[in-house]
Amino acid sequence: MAEQPLPLARRLKQALQLWLLSVRDILASAGPVLLLAIGLLVGAYWWLDPQPPRTVVLATGPAGSAYADFGQRYAQALAREGIRVELLPTSGPASSLQALRDGDADVAFVRGGSDPTPDTPEDARAQANEGILSLGALFYEPLWLFYRPAALSGPAPQKTMAPPITRLSSLSQLRGLRVNVDQTGSGVPDLVRRLLQANGLAADAIVTSHMAPDAAAQALQAGQIDALVLVTAPESPVVQGLLQQADIALADLPQADALARRFPFLQTVTLPRGMVDLARDLPPENIGLLAATTALLTHEDTHPALRQLFAQTAQKLHGGAGWFNGVRDFPNTRTSELPVSPEGDRAINGTPPFWQRHLPFWASNLLERMWLVIGGLIVLLLPLSRVVPPLYTYRVRQRVFRWYARLRAVEARLDEGEADATELLDELDELDRVASQITVPLAHADELYALRNNIEGARRRLLARRDQAPAFVS
């Protein structure tokens, strides 16, 4: 009669049991190597600290300024990567730089020449800026000198006098006028003082005020002041508004080149004709301006991953063309007054590796910080992994071979002839029952069948001796 196949449920159970045993053997064999690898990875992770803090403080500037607007853009960009940006309003770049020095901010927008202690010796300033790094220059901030042309005329002229002056062509013409030089901490009051000194004017040659940009713009339009000085990006709402006013003029400084030579942190830029409004031809001619470069500064204690993320975000936010620059002119490392962070240099001047282009921030950052450790582990584990197959084979064969000791004991008692044959047969039957329940992979099935054949051979020998025993005794 043909042998009936095993039921499906039983076959599935045997297959599952075999799979579980194989997994257990593999884990037991590879366990020491895996534990070593995991331990080294955990230790390296703790030592390298690859994942950055989830919160970072960005010092911006006064409310309503271009800095504040850019701060919001950075906060939105980093929020998509799971980083929360706390915006720290300040009175201006000088205050932002001081917040960075004091550790109140991790990153800050700081304009060139905004050091609150410009007259301090170079060594002392270098010591004060120790640990401050640049992530790259972001954009130009022109010096905007808005004025009321009527304020230059003075008293009503006599008919015999020359036409009144209504165009500001030199800073020396500001003598005696009411000029708002922005808030203390913005860096503008000190810059104006230095520019006036270069033109032979004392600080008290003008009547200064320190109103916020919004309030100063309103005062200028109302005739309460004669001029105001701003150093800000063209995206500033105050600048955009004043450029549209017919009774407010923007000063064109013919001496801009000479002043830029005297103050290295300043550069000359040109506001092209029609840049503000092509339809209205505003401005009606090219206007030469002085401009400082604003950089994104950070502290060396800021997590490298955060520095990298800010530098990459700067590439996206400031890489387009503007009023005073072409595409990809910014960010750059050419005009940095402070040492450039390696992360900023790689983001601006290098090519991002493929994992940064295709992986999310947390994964690419983890890979970048841990690649050396992972490579070292691979080199270490390759030779160690060679012991896994022999260990696996030993564990599987041990399930079979350990019963040979019991079989050998039965055969020894059989050879001595002192044990009862029935008792030995019972032991062999029990051993065969146990062997029939052993599960091994098919690659090692021959060893299991060899064990059962040896048990059967011992049984035949025992039965043969038992059958011969009576004839031998007679």
mmCIF file of C-alpha atoms in Angstrom, residues 98-457:
data_model
loop_
_atom_site.group_PDB
_atom_site.id
_atom_site.type_symbol
_atom_site.label_atom_id
_atom_site.label_comp_id
_atom_site.label_asym_id
_atom_site.label_seq_id
_atom_site.Cartn_x
_atom_site.Cartn_y
_atom_site.Cartn_z
ATOM 1 C CA GLN A 98 26.932 90.619 20.614
ATOM 2 C CA ALA A 99 24.201 88.021 21.192
ATOM 3 C CA LEU A 100 26.340 85.530 19.289
ATOM 4 C CA ARG A 101 29.380 86.391 21.395
ATOM 5 C CA ASP A 102 27.399 86.064 24.628
ATOM 6 C CA GLY A 103 25.967 82.692 23.635
ATOM 7 C CA ASP A 104 22.385 83.965 23.485
ATOM 8 C CA ALA A 105 22.140 83.009 19.794
ATOM 9 C CA ASP A 106 23.467 80.122 17.724
ATOM 10 C CA VAL A 107 23.262 81.874 14.341
ATOM 11 C CA ALA A 108 22.901 85.551 13.429
ATOM 12 C CA PHE A 109 22.602 87.953 10.501
ATOM 13 C CA VAL A 110 25.518 90.373 10.833
ATOM 14 C CA ARG A 111 26.431 93.154 8.454
ATOM 15 C CA GLY A 112 30.074 93.855 7.621
ATOM 16 C CA GLY A 113 31.504 96.695 9.694
ATOM 17 C CA SER A 114 28.907 96.199 12.454
ATOM 18 C CA ASP A 115 31.444 95.512 15.170
ATOM 19 C CA PRO A 116 30.281 97.635 18.123
ATOM 20 C CA THR A 117 33.930 98.399 19.014
ATOM 21 C CA PRO A 118 35.511 99.557 15.735
ATOM 22 C CA ASP A 119 38.167 101.630 17.482
ATOM 23 C CA THR A 120 39.365 98.677 19.562
ATOM 24 C CA PRO A 121 42.825 97.339 18.636
ATOM 25 C CA GLU A 122 42.808 94.538 16.099
ATOM 26 C CA ASP A 123 44.116 91.943 18.583
ATOM 27 C CA ALA A 124 41.363 92.745 21.071
ATOM 28 C CA ARG A 125 38.667 92.509 18.390
ATOM 29 C CA ALA A 126 40.080 89.195 17.162
ATOM 30 C CA GLN A 127 39.929 87.885 20.711
ATOM 31 C CA ALA A 128 36.325 89.075 21.076
ATOM 32 C CA ASN A 129 35.392 87.282 17.837
ATOM 33 C CA GLU A 130 37.226 84.098 18.728
ATOM 34 C CA GLY A 131 35.049 81.111 17.927
ATOM 35 C CA ILE A 132 32.788 83.093 15.553
ATOM 36 C CA LEU A 133 32.593 81.579 12.057
ATOM 37 C CA SER A 134 30.970 82.679 8.817
ATOM 38 C CA LEU A 135 28.609 80.488 6.825
ATOM 39 C CA GLY A 136 28.974 82.810 3.842
ATOM 40 C CA ALA A 137 27.986 86.276 2.655
ATOM 41 C CA LEU A 138 24.269 86.445 1.812
ATOM 42 C CA PHE A 139 23.424 89.745 0.138
ATOM 43 C CA TYR A 140 24.325 93.399 -0.222
ATOM 44 C CA GLU A 141 22.891 95.940 2.179
ATOM 45 C CA PRO A 142 23.189 99.365 0.581
ATOM 46 C CA LEU A 143 23.492 102.524 2.576
ATOM 47 C CA TRP A 144 20.260 104.315 1.740
ATOM 48 C CA LEU A 145 20.362 108.060 2.300
ATOM 49 C CA PHE A 146 16.845 109.393 1.755
ATOM 50 C CA TYR A 147 16.270 113.135 2.051
ATOM 51 C CA ARG A 148 13.750 115.849 1.334
ATOM 52 C CA PRO A 149 15.106 118.009 -1.517
ATOM 53 C CA ALA A 150 13.251 120.982 -0.058
ATOM 54 C CA ALA A 151 15.406 120.738 3.080
ATOM 55 C CA LEU A 152 18.524 121.539 1.056
ATOM 56 C CA SER A 153 17.111 124.852 -0.219
ATOM 57 C CA GLY A 154 17.178 126.658 3.074
ATOM 58 C CA PRO A 155 15.371 130.027 3.317
ATOM 59 C CA ALA A 156 13.493 131.342 0.297
ATOM 60 C CA PRO A 157 16.134 132.660 -2.119
ATOM 61 C CA GLN A 158 16.294 136.250 -3.396
ATOM 62 C CA LYS A 159 15.686 136.807 -7.088
ATOM 63 C CA THR A 160 19.321 137.766 -7.619
ATOM 64 C CA MET A 161 20.639 134.558 -6.038
ATOM 65 C CA ALA A 162 21.511 131.326 -7.871
ATOM 66 C CA PRO A 163 18.899 128.552 -8.057
ATOM 67 C CA PRO A 164 18.535 126.646 -4.806
ATOM 68 C CA ILE A 165 20.340 123.365 -4.341
ATOM 69 C CA THR A 166 17.892 120.462 -4.398
ATOM 70 C CA ARG A 167 20.252 117.557 -5.063
ATOM 71 C CA LEU A 168 22.448 115.936 -2.429
ATOM 72 C CA SER A 169 25.804 115.112 -3.978
ATOM 73 C CA SER A 170 28.096 115.074 -0.938
ATOM 74 C CA LEU A 171 27.795 114.113 2.706
ATOM 75 C CA SER A 172 29.118 117.536 3.645
ATOM 76 C CA GLN A 173 25.755 118.956 2.540
ATOM 77 C CA LEU A 174 24.177 117.311 5.592
ATOM 78 C CA ARG A 175 25.681 119.962 7.854
ATOM 79 C CA GLY A 176 23.029 121.391 10.129
ATOM 80 C CA LEU A 177 20.251 119.075 8.947
ATOM 81 C CA ARG A 178 18.076 116.828 11.075
ATOM 82 C CA VAL A 179 19.189 113.290 10.234
ATOM 83 C CA ASN A 180 17.909 110.037 11.666
ATOM 84 C CA VAL A 181 20.749 107.511 11.875
ATOM 85 C CA ASP A 182 18.744 104.459 12.953
ATOM 86 C CA GLN A 183 18.646 102.881 16.387
ATOM 87 C CA THR A 184 21.583 102.339 18.702
ATOM 88 C CA GLY A 185 22.800 98.782 18.208
ATOM 89 C CA SER A 186 22.059 98.773 14.487
ATOM 90 C CA GLY A 187 25.634 99.775 13.655
ATOM 91 C CA VAL A 188 24.406 102.681 11.500
ATOM 92 C CA PRO A 189 25.162 105.513 14.005
ATOM 93 C CA ASP A 190 28.820 104.485 14.181
ATOM 94 C CA LEU A 191 29.031 104.071 10.401
ATOM 95 C CA VAL A 192 27.567 107.539 9.824
ATOM 96 C CA ARG A 193 29.993 109.021 12.336
ATOM 97 C CA ARG A 194 32.946 107.490 10.498
ATOM 98 C CA LEU A 195 31.660 108.635 7.114
ATOM 99 C CA LEU A 196 31.136 112.190 8.388
ATOM 100 C CA GLN A 197 34.658 112.239 9.819
ATOM 101 C CA ALA A 198 35.989 111.191 6.422
ATOM 102 C CA ASN A 199 34.192 114.239 4.961
ATOM 103 C CA GLY A 200 35.650 116.560 7.588
ATOM 104 C CA LEU A 201 32.478 116.830 9.685
ATOM 105 C CA ALA A 202 32.281 116.397 13.427
ATOM 106 C CA ALA A 203 29.606 114.193 14.950
ATOM 107 C CA ASP A 204 27.701 117.272 16.150
ATOM 108 C CA ALA A 205 27.651 118.810 12.662
ATOM 109 C CA ILE A 206 24.208 117.280 12.159
ATOM 110 C CA VAL A 207 21.210 116.994 14.431
ATOM 111 C CA THR A 208 20.887 113.252 14.921
ATOM 112 C CA SER A 209 17.959 111.166 16.089
ATOM 113 C CA HIS A 210 17.647 107.421 16.676
ATOM 114 C CA MET A 211 14.135 106.481 15.686
ATOM 115 C CA ALA A 212 13.186 103.055 14.395
ATOM 116 C CA PRO A 213 13.052 102.817 10.582
ATOM 117 C CA ASP A 214 9.240 102.837 10.367
ATOM 118 C CA ALA A 215 8.898 105.862 12.626
ATOM 119 C CA ALA A 216 11.755 107.664 10.867
ATOM 120 C CA ALA A 217 10.132 107.141 7.449
ATOM 121 C CA GLN A 218 6.893 108.672 8.711
ATOM 122 C CA ALA A 219 8.791 111.573 10.252
ATOM 123 C CA LEU A 220 10.638 112.222 6.987
ATOM 124 C CA GLN A 221 7.424 112.326 4.988
ATOM 125 C CA ALA A 222 5.860 114.617 7.586
ATOM 126 C CA GLY A 223 8.803 117.035 7.424
ATOM 127 C CA GLN A 224 9.850 116.420 11.028
ATOM 128 C CA ILE A 225 13.332 115.355 9.912
ATOM 129 C CA ASP A 226 15.326 116.251 6.804
ATOM 130 C CA ALA A 227 17.050 112.952 6.026
ATOM 131 C CA LEU A 228 17.392 109.414 7.239
ATOM 132 C CA VAL A 229 20.096 106.800 6.836
ATOM 133 C CA LEU A 230 19.358 103.088 6.582
ATOM 134 C CA VAL A 231 21.600 100.150 5.897
ATOM 135 C CA THR A 232 19.330 97.322 4.866
ATOM 136 C CA ALA A 233 18.450 95.035 2.001
ATOM 137 C CA PRO A 234 16.206 96.387 -0.776
ATOM 138 C CA GLU A 235 13.490 93.969 0.369
ATOM 139 C CA SER A 236 12.934 96.183 3.423
ATOM 140 C CA PRO A 237 9.356 97.540 3.452
ATOM 141 C CA VAL A 238 10.674 100.956 4.535
ATOM 142 C CA VAL A 239 12.992 101.176 1.528
ATOM 143 C CA GLN A 240 10.295 99.967 -0.838
ATOM 144 C CA GLY A 241 7.902 102.603 0.461
ATOM 145 C CA LEU A 242 10.303 105.556 0.355
ATOM 146 C CA LEU A 243 11.431 104.767 -3.183
ATOM 147 C CA GLN A 244 7.853 105.328 -4.331
ATOM 148 C CA GLN A 245 7.517 108.787 -2.743
ATOM 149 C CA ALA A 246 7.726 111.680 -5.215
ATOM 150 C CA ASP A 247 8.843 114.243 -2.617
ATOM 151 C CA ILE A 248 11.591 111.994 -1.189
ATOM 152 C CA ALA A 249 14.904 111.557 -3.020
ATOM 153 C CA LEU A 250 17.631 108.930 -2.797
ATOM 154 C CA ALA A 251 21.149 110.355 -2.606
ATOM 155 C CA ASP A 252 23.638 109.444 -5.330
ATOM 156 C CA LEU A 253 27.124 109.596 -3.801
ATOM 157 C CA PRO A 254 29.761 110.570 -6.374
ATOM 158 C CA GLN A 255 32.455 109.891 -3.773
ATOM 159 C CA ALA A 256 31.305 106.290 -3.212
ATOM 160 C CA ASP A 257 34.453 104.796 -4.805
ATOM 161 C CA ALA A 258 36.747 106.854 -2.565
ATOM 162 C CA LEU A 259 34.789 105.936 0.545
ATOM 163 C CA ALA A 260 34.865 102.225 -0.393
ATOM 164 C CA ARG A 261 38.654 102.397 -0.634
ATOM 165 C CA ARG A 262 38.857 103.965 2.794
ATOM 166 C CA PHE A 263 36.463 101.501 4.450
ATOM 167 C CA PRO A 264 37.254 97.939 3.235
ATOM 168 C CA PHE A 265 33.964 96.486 4.475
ATOM 169 C CA LEU A 266 32.074 98.753 2.040
ATOM 170 C CA GLN A 267 31.644 98.240 -1.690
ATOM 171 C CA THR A 268 30.147 100.312 -4.471
ATOM 172 C CA VAL A 269 26.960 99.109 -6.119
ATOM 173 C CA THR A 270 24.632 100.637 -8.657
ATOM 174 C CA LEU A 271 20.860 100.831 -8.541
ATOM 175 C CA PRO A 272 20.023 100.543 -12.247
ATOM 176 C CA ARG A 273 17.651 102.939 -13.911
ATOM 177 C CA GLY A 274 14.080 101.642 -13.835
ATOM 178 C CA MET A 275 14.920 98.906 -11.320
ATOM 179 C CA VAL A 276 12.252 100.027 -8.862
ATOM 180 C CA ASP A 277 9.492 100.511 -11.443
ATOM 181 C CA LEU A 278 10.117 100.130 -15.160
ATOM 182 C CA ALA A 279 6.730 101.598 -16.133
ATOM 183 C CA ARG A 280 7.355 104.789 -14.146
ATOM 184 C CA ASP A 281 11.108 104.796 -14.898
ATOM 185 C CA LEU A 282 12.087 104.749 -11.237
ATOM 186 C CA PRO A 283 14.765 105.716 -10.622
ATOM 187 C CA PRO A 284 15.149 107.930 -13.717
ATOM 188 C CA GLU A 285 18.923 107.352 -13.772
ATOM 189 C CA ASN A 286 21.568 105.027 -12.364
ATOM 190 C CA ILE A 287 22.307 105.751 -8.726
ATOM 191 C CA GLY A 288 25.645 104.892 -7.151
ATOM 192 C CA LEU A 289 25.446 103.579 -3.596
ATOM 193 C CA LEU A 290 27.701 102.232 -0.894
ATOM 194 C CA ALA A 291 26.882 98.766 0.348
ATOM 195 C CA ALA A 292 27.997 96.423 3.083
ATOM 196 C CA THR A 293 27.758 92.658 2.810
ATOM 197 C CA THR A 294 25.635 90.777 5.289
ATOM 198 C CA ALA A 295 26.899 87.380 6.388
ATOM 199 C CA LEU A 296 25.350 84.505 8.255
ATOM 200 C CA LEU A 297 27.532 84.034 11.309
ATOM 201 C CA THR A 298 27.558 81.184 13.770
ATOM 202 C CA HIS A 299 29.553 79.939 16.743
ATOM 203 C CA GLU A 300 31.958 77.038 16.618
ATOM 204 C CA ASP A 301 29.971 75.398 19.429
ATOM 205 C CA THR A 302 26.882 75.230 17.208
ATOM 206 C CA HIS A 303 26.306 71.653 16.075
ATOM 207 C CA PRO A 304 28.027 70.991 12.716
ATOM 208 C CA ALA A 305 24.824 69.520 11.291
ATOM 209 C CA LEU A 306 22.973 72.764 12.032
ATOM 210 C CA ARG A 307 25.736 74.801 10.417
ATOM 211 C CA GLN A 308 25.479 72.604 7.356
ATOM 212 C CA LEU A 309 21.690 72.915 7.230
ATOM 213 C CA PHE A 310 21.800 76.716 7.498
ATOM 214 C CA ALA A 311 24.453 76.916 4.757
ATOM 215 C CA GLN A 312 22.374 74.713 2.458
ATOM 216 C CA THR A 313 19.270 76.780 3.180
ATOM 217 C CA ALA A 314 21.206 79.966 2.364
ATOM 218 C CA GLN A 315 21.990 78.476 -1.042
ATOM 219 C CA LYS A 316 18.277 78.143 -1.760
ATOM 220 C CA LEU A 317 17.153 81.504 -0.349
ATOM 221 C CA HIS A 318 19.909 83.805 -1.606
ATOM 222 C CA GLY A 319 21.051 82.188 -4.862
ATOM 223 C CA GLY A 320 18.792 84.174 -7.171
ATOM 224 C CA ALA A 321 19.359 87.489 -8.893
ATOM 225 C CA GLY A 322 18.651 90.713 -7.009
ATOM 226 C CA TRP A 323 18.794 94.443 -7.490
ATOM 227 C CA PHE A 324 22.559 94.508 -7.036
ATOM 228 C CA ASN A 325 23.707 91.004 -7.946
ATOM 229 C CA GLY A 326 23.317 88.300 -10.554
ATOM 230 C CA VAL A 327 22.299 84.684 -10.188
ATOM 231 C CA ARG A 328 24.667 82.685 -7.952
ATOM 232 C CA ASP A 329 26.636 85.746 -6.877
ATOM 233 C CA PHE A 330 25.435 84.911 -3.376
ATOM 234 C CA PRO A 331 26.056 83.191 -1.076
ATOM 235 C CA ASN A 332 29.819 83.491 -1.406
ATOM 236 C CA THR A 333 32.933 83.262 0.734
ATOM 237 C CA ARG A 334 34.888 86.038 -1.014
ATOM 238 C CA THR A 335 33.757 88.915 1.183
ATOM 239 C CA SER A 336 33.776 87.192 4.589
ATOM 240 C CA GLU A 337 35.537 89.185 7.280
ATOM 241 C CA LEU A 338 35.720 86.152 9.603
ATOM 242 C CA PRO A 339 36.969 82.590 9.041
ATOM 243 C CA VAL A 340 34.550 80.521 6.961
ATOM 244 C CA SER A 341 33.077 77.409 8.531
ATOM 245 C CA PRO A 342 34.000 74.167 6.718
ATOM 246 C CA GLU A 343 30.279 73.439 6.381
ATOM 247 C CA GLY A 344 29.696 76.809 4.726
ATOM 248 C CA ASP A 345 32.646 76.382 2.393
ATOM 249 C CA ARG A 346 31.464 72.922 1.280
ATOM 250 C CA ALA A 347 27.895 74.090 0.733
ATOM 251 C CA ILE A 348 28.910 77.165 -1.299
ATOM 252 C CA ASN A 349 32.039 76.097 -3.165
ATOM 253 C CA GLY A 350 31.735 72.315 -3.221
ATOM 254 C CA THR A 351 29.397 69.747 -4.724
ATOM 255 C CA PRO A 352 27.039 68.109 -2.232
ATOM 256 C CA PRO A 353 27.483 64.324 -2.036
ATOM 257 C CA PHE A 354 24.782 62.183 -3.595
ATOM 258 C CA TRP A 355 23.310 61.148 -0.243
ATOM 259 C CA GLN A 356 22.540 64.775 0.597
ATOM 260 C CA ARG A 357 20.714 65.117 -2.704
ATOM 261 C CA HIS A 358 18.587 62.014 -2.278
ATOM 262 C CA LEU A 359 18.229 61.321 1.455
ATOM 263 C CA PRO A 360 16.297 63.288 4.078
ATOM 264 C CA PHE A 361 18.338 65.564 6.318
ATOM 265 C CA TRP A 362 18.463 63.260 9.355
ATOM 266 C CA ALA A 363 19.574 60.262 7.276
ATOM 267 C CA SER A 364 22.184 62.120 5.221
ATOM 268 C CA ASN A 365 23.537 63.793 8.347
ATOM 269 C CA LEU A 366 23.772 60.454 10.180
ATOM 270 C CA LEU A 367 25.583 58.892 7.231
ATOM 271 C CA GLU A 368 27.974 61.811 6.895
ATOM 272 C CA ARG A 369 28.876 61.843 10.595
ATOM 273 C CA MET A 370 29.112 58.064 10.952
ATOM 274 C CA TRP A 371 30.571 56.930 7.617
ATOM 275 C CA LEU A 372 34.085 56.565 9.002
ATOM 276 C CA VAL A 373 32.834 54.435 11.903
ATOM 277 C CA ILE A 374 30.656 52.342 9.591
ATOM 278 C CA GLY A 375 33.599 51.784 7.241
ATOM 279 C CA GLY A 376 35.818 50.753 10.157
ATOM 280 C CA LEU A 377 33.167 48.328 11.381
ATOM 281 C CA ILE A 378 32.920 46.729 7.957
ATOM 282 C CA VAL A 379 36.694 46.235 7.867
ATOM 283 C CA LEU A 380 36.597 44.758 11.385
ATOM 284 C CA LEU A 381 33.578 42.526 10.863
ATOM 285 C CA LEU A 382 34.639 41.000 7.552
ATOM 286 C CA PRO A 383 37.270 38.699 9.138
ATOM 287 C CA LEU A 384 35.085 38.113 12.199
ATOM 288 C CA SER A 385 32.168 37.070 10.023
ATOM 289 C CA ARG A 386 34.158 34.066 8.830
ATOM 290 C CA VAL A 387 33.608 32.324 12.149
ATOM 291 C CA VAL A 388 29.812 32.491 11.786
ATOM 292 C CA PRO A 389 29.353 29.623 9.257
ATOM 293 C CA PRO A 390 31.505 27.158 11.275
ATOM 294 C CA LEU A 391 29.600 28.119 14.450
ATOM 295 C CA TYR A 392 26.291 27.602 12.686
ATOM 296 C CA THR A 393 27.380 24.200 11.367
ATOM 297 C CA TYR A 394 28.620 23.183 14.814
ATOM 298 C CA ARG A 395 25.313 24.125 16.474
ATOM 299 C CA VAL A 396 23.252 22.170 13.936
ATOM 300 C CA ARG A 397 25.476 19.084 14.086
ATOM 301 C CA GLN A 398 25.595 19.275 17.869
ATOM 302 C CA ARG A 399 21.869 18.548 17.974
ATOM 303 C CA VAL A 400 22.658 15.186 16.370
ATOM 304 C CA PHE A 401 26.095 14.365 17.704
ATOM 305 C CA ARG A 402 25.242 14.812 21.369
ATOM 306 C CA TRP A 403 23.111 11.605 21.192
ATOM 307 C CA TYR A 404 26.109 9.555 20.062
ATOM 308 C CA ALA A 405 27.412 9.676 23.628
ATOM 309 C CA ARG A 406 24.288 7.895 24.850
ATOM 310 C CA LEU A 407 24.449 5.421 21.949
ATOM 311 C CA ARG A 408 28.073 4.705 22.728
ATOM 312 C CA ALA A 409 27.197 4.020 26.374
ATOM 313 C CA VAL A 410 24.530 1.507 25.280
ATOM 314 C CA GLU A 411 27.001 -0.261 22.965
ATOM 315 C CA ALA A 412 29.613 -0.372 25.727
ATOM 316 C CA ARG A 413 27.170 -2.119 28.058
ATOM 317 C CA LEU A 414 26.211 -4.409 25.191
ATOM 318 C CA ASP A 415 29.838 -5.395 24.638
ATOM 319 C CA GLU A 416 30.384 -6.012 28.358
ATOM 320 C CA GLY A 417 27.403 -8.383 28.316
ATOM 321 C CA GLU A 418 26.379 -7.516 31.866
ATOM 322 C CA ALA A 419 23.218 -5.455 31.194
ATOM 323 C CA ASP A 420 19.805 -6.955 30.576
ATOM 324 C CA ALA A 421 18.969 -7.080 26.845
ATOM 325 C CA THR A 422 15.408 -5.905 27.382
ATOM 326 C CA GLU A 423 16.651 -2.860 29.290
ATOM 327 C CA LEU A 424 19.115 -2.028 26.506
ATOM 328 C CA LEU A 425 16.399 -2.396 23.880
ATOM 329 C CA ASP A 426 14.207 0.028 25.783
ATOM 330 C CA GLU A 427 17.047 2.535 25.859
ATOM 331 C CA LEU A 428 17.623 2.142 22.126
ATOM 332 C CA ASP A 429 13.899 2.583 21.461
ATOM 333 C CA GLU A 430 13.889 5.769 23.547
ATOM 334 C CA LEU A 431 16.994 7.009 21.750
ATOM 335 C CA ASP A 432 15.375 6.301 18.374
ATOM 336 C CA ARG A 433 12.220 8.114 19.440
ATOM 337 C CA VAL A 434 14.237 11.159 20.449
ATOM 338 C CA ALA A 435 16.268 11.081 17.235
ATOM 339 C CA SER A 436 13.108 10.929 15.144
ATOM 340 C CA GLN A 437 12.016 14.270 16.675
ATOM 341 C CA ILE A 438 15.273 16.086 15.921
ATOM 342 C CA THR A 439 14.832 18.786 13.248
ATOM 343 C CA VAL A 440 17.811 19.832 11.152
ATOM 344 C CA PRO A 441 18.175 21.680 7.818
ATOM 345 C CA LEU A 442 18.189 19.473 4.732
ATOM 346 C CA ALA A 443 21.895 20.142 4.274
ATOM 347 C CA HIS A 444 22.550 18.207 7.495
ATOM 348 C CA ALA A 445 19.854 15.544 7.136
ATOM 349 C CA ASP A 446 22.450 12.879 6.251
ATOM 350 C CA GLU A 447 23.941 13.178 9.735
ATOM 351 C CA LEU A 448 20.539 12.640 11.330
ATOM 352 C CA TYR A 449 19.876 9.589 9.176
ATOM 353 C CA ALA A 450 23.357 8.275 10.019
ATOM 354 C CA LEU A 451 22.479 8.497 13.717
ATOM 355 C CA ARG A 452 19.245 6.587 13.238
ATOM 356 C CA ASN A 453 21.033 3.967 11.105
ATOM 357 C CA ASN A 454 23.605 3.512 13.846
ATOM 358 C CA ILE A 455 20.829 3.113 16.421
ATOM 359 C CA GLU A 456 19.209 0.506 14.184
ATOM 360 C CA GLY A 457 22.542 -1.255 13.768
#
